[in-house]
Amino acid sequence: VQLVESGGGLVQPGGSLRLSCAASGFTFSSYHMGWFRQAPGEEREFVAGINRSGSNTYYADSVKGRFTVSRDNAKNTVYLQMNSLKPEDTAVYYCAAAQRPIATMIGAYDYWGQGTQVTVSS
């Protein structure tokens, strides 16, 4: 099983980034997918989630209206479009796969990627 995140980097406040997470080694379309982030010295927190078909999405209040999660089951990939980025969005971003629906808790996820760094700074 592999989840490989990409697309992180350095961006100025107000800018945008699109993260991707490529999955392999399991039946991607059978899993709900989530994005989490962890800032230095902080606990890992839920950011966004999407159900198996992509018809239902959910977000942390801190990113609602700015971030959009989507998936392409034909490509075994989940995305996180991040707009209007703020310095407080700086963190390592992780994608994860869960069999449980509407999963916002870390313990509900079965597989994790290694993360990609996002830094928002001028």
PDB file of C-alpha atoms in Angstrom:
ATOM      1  CA  VAL A   1       0.000   0.000   0.000  1.00  0.00           C
ATOM      2  CA  GLN A   2       1.290   3.429  -0.928  1.00  0.00           C
ATOM      3  CA  LEU A   3      -0.029   6.957  -0.651  1.00  0.00           C
ATOM      4  CA  VAL A   4       2.293   9.533  -2.182  1.00  0.00           C
ATOM      5  CA  GLU A   5       1.594  13.235  -1.736  1.00  0.00           C
ATOM      6  CA  SER A   6       2.959  15.920  -4.037  1.00  0.00           C
ATOM      7  CA  GLY A   7       2.423  19.575  -4.881  1.00  0.00           C
ATOM      8  CA  GLY A   8       3.616  21.215  -1.684  1.00  0.00           C
ATOM      9  CA  GLY A   9       5.955  24.172  -1.614  1.00  0.00           C
ATOM     10  CA  LEU A  10       6.441  27.792  -0.645  1.00  0.00           C
ATOM     11  CA  VAL A  11       3.651  30.225  -1.486  1.00  0.00           C
ATOM     12  CA  GLN A  12       2.864  33.803  -0.516  1.00  0.00           C
ATOM     13  CA  PRO A  13      -0.170  34.652   1.602  1.00  0.00           C
ATOM     14  CA  GLY A  14      -3.255  34.796  -0.585  1.00  0.00           C
ATOM     15  CA  GLY A  15      -1.779  32.336  -3.044  1.00  0.00           C
ATOM     16  CA  SER A  16      -2.907  28.879  -4.113  1.00  0.00           C
ATOM     17  CA  LEU A  17      -1.537  25.355  -4.229  1.00  0.00           C
ATOM     18  CA  ARG A  18      -2.958  22.065  -5.416  1.00  0.00           C
ATOM     19  CA  LEU A  19      -1.888  18.937  -3.564  1.00  0.00           C
ATOM     20  CA  SER A  20      -2.184  15.487  -5.097  1.00  0.00           C
ATOM     21  CA  CYS A  21      -2.112  12.083  -3.473  1.00  0.00           C
ATOM     22  CA  ALA A  22      -1.534   9.029  -5.664  1.00  0.00           C
ATOM     23  CA  ALA A  23      -2.718   5.725  -4.210  1.00  0.00           C
ATOM     24  CA  SER A  24      -1.651   2.185  -5.032  1.00  0.00           C
ATOM     25  CA  GLY A  25      -1.827  -1.277  -3.528  1.00  0.00           C
ATOM     26  CA  PHE A  26      -5.469  -1.186  -2.465  1.00  0.00           C
ATOM     27  CA  THR A  27      -8.893  -0.637  -4.018  1.00  0.00           C
ATOM     28  CA  PHE A  28      -8.926   3.142  -3.997  1.00  0.00           C
ATOM     29  CA  SER A  29     -12.595   3.513  -4.908  1.00  0.00           C
ATOM     30  CA  SER A  30     -13.601   1.480  -1.842  1.00  0.00           C
ATOM     31  CA  TYR A  31     -12.034   3.929   0.601  1.00  0.00           C
ATOM     32  CA  HIS A  32     -13.011   7.309   1.902  1.00  0.00           C
ATOM     33  CA  MET A  33     -10.096   9.723   1.680  1.00  0.00           C
ATOM     34  CA  GLY A  34      -8.958  12.461   3.991  1.00  0.00           C
ATOM     35  CA  TRP A  35      -6.427  15.231   4.248  1.00  0.00           C
ATOM     36  CA  PHE A  36      -4.759  16.120   7.529  1.00  0.00           C
ATOM     37  CA  ARG A  37      -2.047  18.567   8.476  1.00  0.00           C
ATOM     38  CA  GLN A  38       0.487  18.960  11.231  1.00  0.00           C
ATOM     39  CA  ALA A  39       2.266  22.183  12.089  1.00  0.00           C
ATOM     40  CA  PRO A  40       5.501  22.216  14.140  1.00  0.00           C
ATOM     41  CA  GLY A  41       4.749  21.550  17.779  1.00  0.00           C
ATOM     42  CA  GLU A  42       1.092  20.898  17.070  1.00  0.00           C
ATOM     43  CA  GLU A  43      -1.056  17.790  16.863  1.00  0.00           C
ATOM     44  CA  ARG A  44      -2.127  16.416  13.522  1.00  0.00           C
ATOM     45  CA  GLU A  45      -5.541  17.778  12.601  1.00  0.00           C
ATOM     46  CA  PHE A  46      -8.272  16.946  10.118  1.00  0.00           C
ATOM     47  CA  VAL A  47      -8.556  19.250   7.111  1.00  0.00           C
ATOM     48  CA  ALA A  48     -10.927  17.727   4.565  1.00  0.00           C
ATOM     49  CA  GLY A  49     -12.558  14.460   3.597  1.00  0.00           C
ATOM     50  CA  ILE A  50     -14.357  12.923   0.645  1.00  0.00           C
ATOM     51  CA  ASN A  51     -16.489   9.827   0.327  1.00  0.00           C
ATOM     52  CA  ARG A  52     -15.874   6.895  -1.993  1.00  0.00           C
ATOM     53  CA  SER A  53     -17.704   8.285  -5.010  1.00  0.00           C
ATOM     54  CA  GLY A  54     -16.727  11.909  -4.492  1.00  0.00           C
ATOM     55  CA  SER A  55     -20.338  12.983  -4.027  1.00  0.00           C
ATOM     56  CA  ASN A  56     -19.887  14.106  -0.418  1.00  0.00           C
ATOM     57  CA  THR A  57     -17.163  16.322   1.020  1.00  0.00           C
ATOM     58  CA  TYR A  58     -16.567  17.791   4.470  1.00  0.00           C
ATOM     59  CA  TYR A  59     -14.126  20.314   5.882  1.00  0.00           C
ATOM     60  CA  ALA A  60     -12.644  21.701   9.039  1.00  0.00           C
ATOM     61  CA  ASP A  61     -14.087  25.113   9.865  1.00  0.00           C
ATOM     62  CA  SER A  62     -10.661  26.691   9.491  1.00  0.00           C
ATOM     63  CA  VAL A  63     -10.484  25.854   5.769  1.00  0.00           C
ATOM     64  CA  LYS A  64     -14.139  25.877   4.738  1.00  0.00           C
ATOM     65  CA  GLY A  65     -14.664  28.108   1.699  1.00  0.00           C
ATOM     66  CA  ARG A  66     -10.953  28.162   0.862  1.00  0.00           C
ATOM     67  CA  PHE A  67     -10.029  24.500   0.320  1.00  0.00           C
ATOM     68  CA  THR A  68     -11.677  21.986  -1.991  1.00  0.00           C
ATOM     69  CA  VAL A  69     -11.147  18.236  -1.898  1.00  0.00           C
ATOM     70  CA  SER A  70     -11.826  16.078  -4.958  1.00  0.00           C
ATOM     71  CA  ARG A  71     -10.912  12.670  -6.294  1.00  0.00           C
ATOM     72  CA  ASP A  72     -10.467  10.830  -9.574  1.00  0.00           C
ATOM     73  CA  ASN A  73     -11.108   7.130  -9.043  1.00  0.00           C
ATOM     74  CA  ALA A  74      -9.913   6.320 -12.567  1.00  0.00           C
ATOM     75  CA  LYS A  75      -6.517   7.770 -11.641  1.00  0.00           C
ATOM     76  CA  ASN A  76      -6.481   6.559  -8.025  1.00  0.00           C
ATOM     77  CA  THR A  77      -5.781  10.117  -6.943  1.00  0.00           C
ATOM     78  CA  VAL A  78      -7.221  12.553  -4.435  1.00  0.00           C
ATOM     79  CA  TYR A  79      -6.613  16.297  -4.612  1.00  0.00           C
ATOM     80  CA  LEU A  80      -6.695  19.261  -2.267  1.00  0.00           C
ATOM     81  CA  GLN A  81      -7.072  22.649  -3.919  1.00  0.00           C
ATOM     82  CA  MET A  82      -5.994  25.334  -1.463  1.00  0.00           C
ATOM     83  CA  ASN A  83      -6.854  28.956  -2.171  1.00  0.00           C
ATOM     84  CA  SER A  84      -6.451  32.161  -0.175  1.00  0.00           C
ATOM     85  CA  LEU A  85      -3.657  30.579   1.800  1.00  0.00           C
ATOM     86  CA  LYS A  86      -2.695  32.046   5.163  1.00  0.00           C
ATOM     87  CA  PRO A  87       0.513  31.735   7.200  1.00  0.00           C
ATOM     88  CA  GLU A  88      -1.408  29.580   9.683  1.00  0.00           C
ATOM     89  CA  ASP A  89      -1.934  27.007   6.920  1.00  0.00           C
ATOM     90  CA  THR A  90       1.781  26.227   7.080  1.00  0.00           C
ATOM     91  CA  ALA A  91       2.153  22.543   7.914  1.00  0.00           C
ATOM     92  CA  VAL A  92       3.008  19.128   6.587  1.00  0.00           C
ATOM     93  CA  TYR A  93      -0.058  17.850   4.743  1.00  0.00           C
ATOM     94  CA  TYR A  94      -0.935  14.156   4.760  1.00  0.00           C
ATOM     95  CA  CYS A  95      -3.474  12.151   2.832  1.00  0.00           C
ATOM     96  CA  ALA A  96      -5.054   9.077   4.361  1.00  0.00           C
ATOM     97  CA  ALA A  97      -7.507   6.318   3.466  1.00  0.00           C
ATOM     98  CA  ALA A  98     -10.355   5.052   5.637  1.00  0.00           C
ATOM     99  CA  GLN A  99     -13.012   2.410   5.343  1.00  0.00           C
ATOM    100  CA  ARG A 100     -15.200   4.294   7.796  1.00  0.00           C
ATOM    101  CA  PRO A 101     -17.394   7.033   6.296  1.00  0.00           C
ATOM    102  CA  ILE A 102     -17.266  10.673   7.388  1.00  0.00           C
ATOM    103  CA  ALA A 103     -14.038  10.033   9.260  1.00  0.00           C
ATOM    104  CA  THR A 104     -12.446  13.051  10.919  1.00  0.00           C
ATOM    105  CA  MET A 105     -10.439  11.291  13.585  1.00  0.00           C
ATOM    106  CA  ILE A 106      -6.901  10.074  13.000  1.00  0.00           C
ATOM    107  CA  GLY A 107      -7.653   6.636  14.433  1.00  0.00           C
ATOM    108  CA  ALA A 108     -10.303   5.980  11.797  1.00  0.00           C
ATOM    109  CA  TYR A 109      -7.769   5.949   8.969  1.00  0.00           C
ATOM    110  CA  ASP A 110      -6.052   2.774   7.802  1.00  0.00           C
ATOM    111  CA  TYR A 111      -3.332   4.058   5.480  1.00  0.00           C
ATOM    112  CA  TRP A 112      -1.216   7.219   5.506  1.00  0.00           C
ATOM    113  CA  GLY A 113       1.157   8.985   3.171  1.00  0.00           C
ATOM    114  CA  GLN A 114       4.498  10.485   4.159  1.00  0.00           C
ATOM    115  CA  GLY A 115       3.354  14.065   3.809  1.00  0.00           C
ATOM    116  CA  THR A 116       4.239  17.138   1.786  1.00  0.00           C
ATOM    117  CA  GLN A 117       5.370  20.464   3.233  1.00  0.00           C
ATOM    118  CA  VAL A 118       3.315  23.585   2.616  1.00  0.00           C
ATOM    119  CA  THR A 119       4.810  26.882   3.704  1.00  0.00           C
ATOM    120  CA  VAL A 120       2.870  30.131   3.444  1.00  0.00           C
ATOM    121  CA  SER A 121       5.145  33.102   3.901  1.00  0.00           C
ATOM    122  CA  SER A 122       6.052  36.395   2.308  1.00  0.00           C
TER     123      SER A 122
END
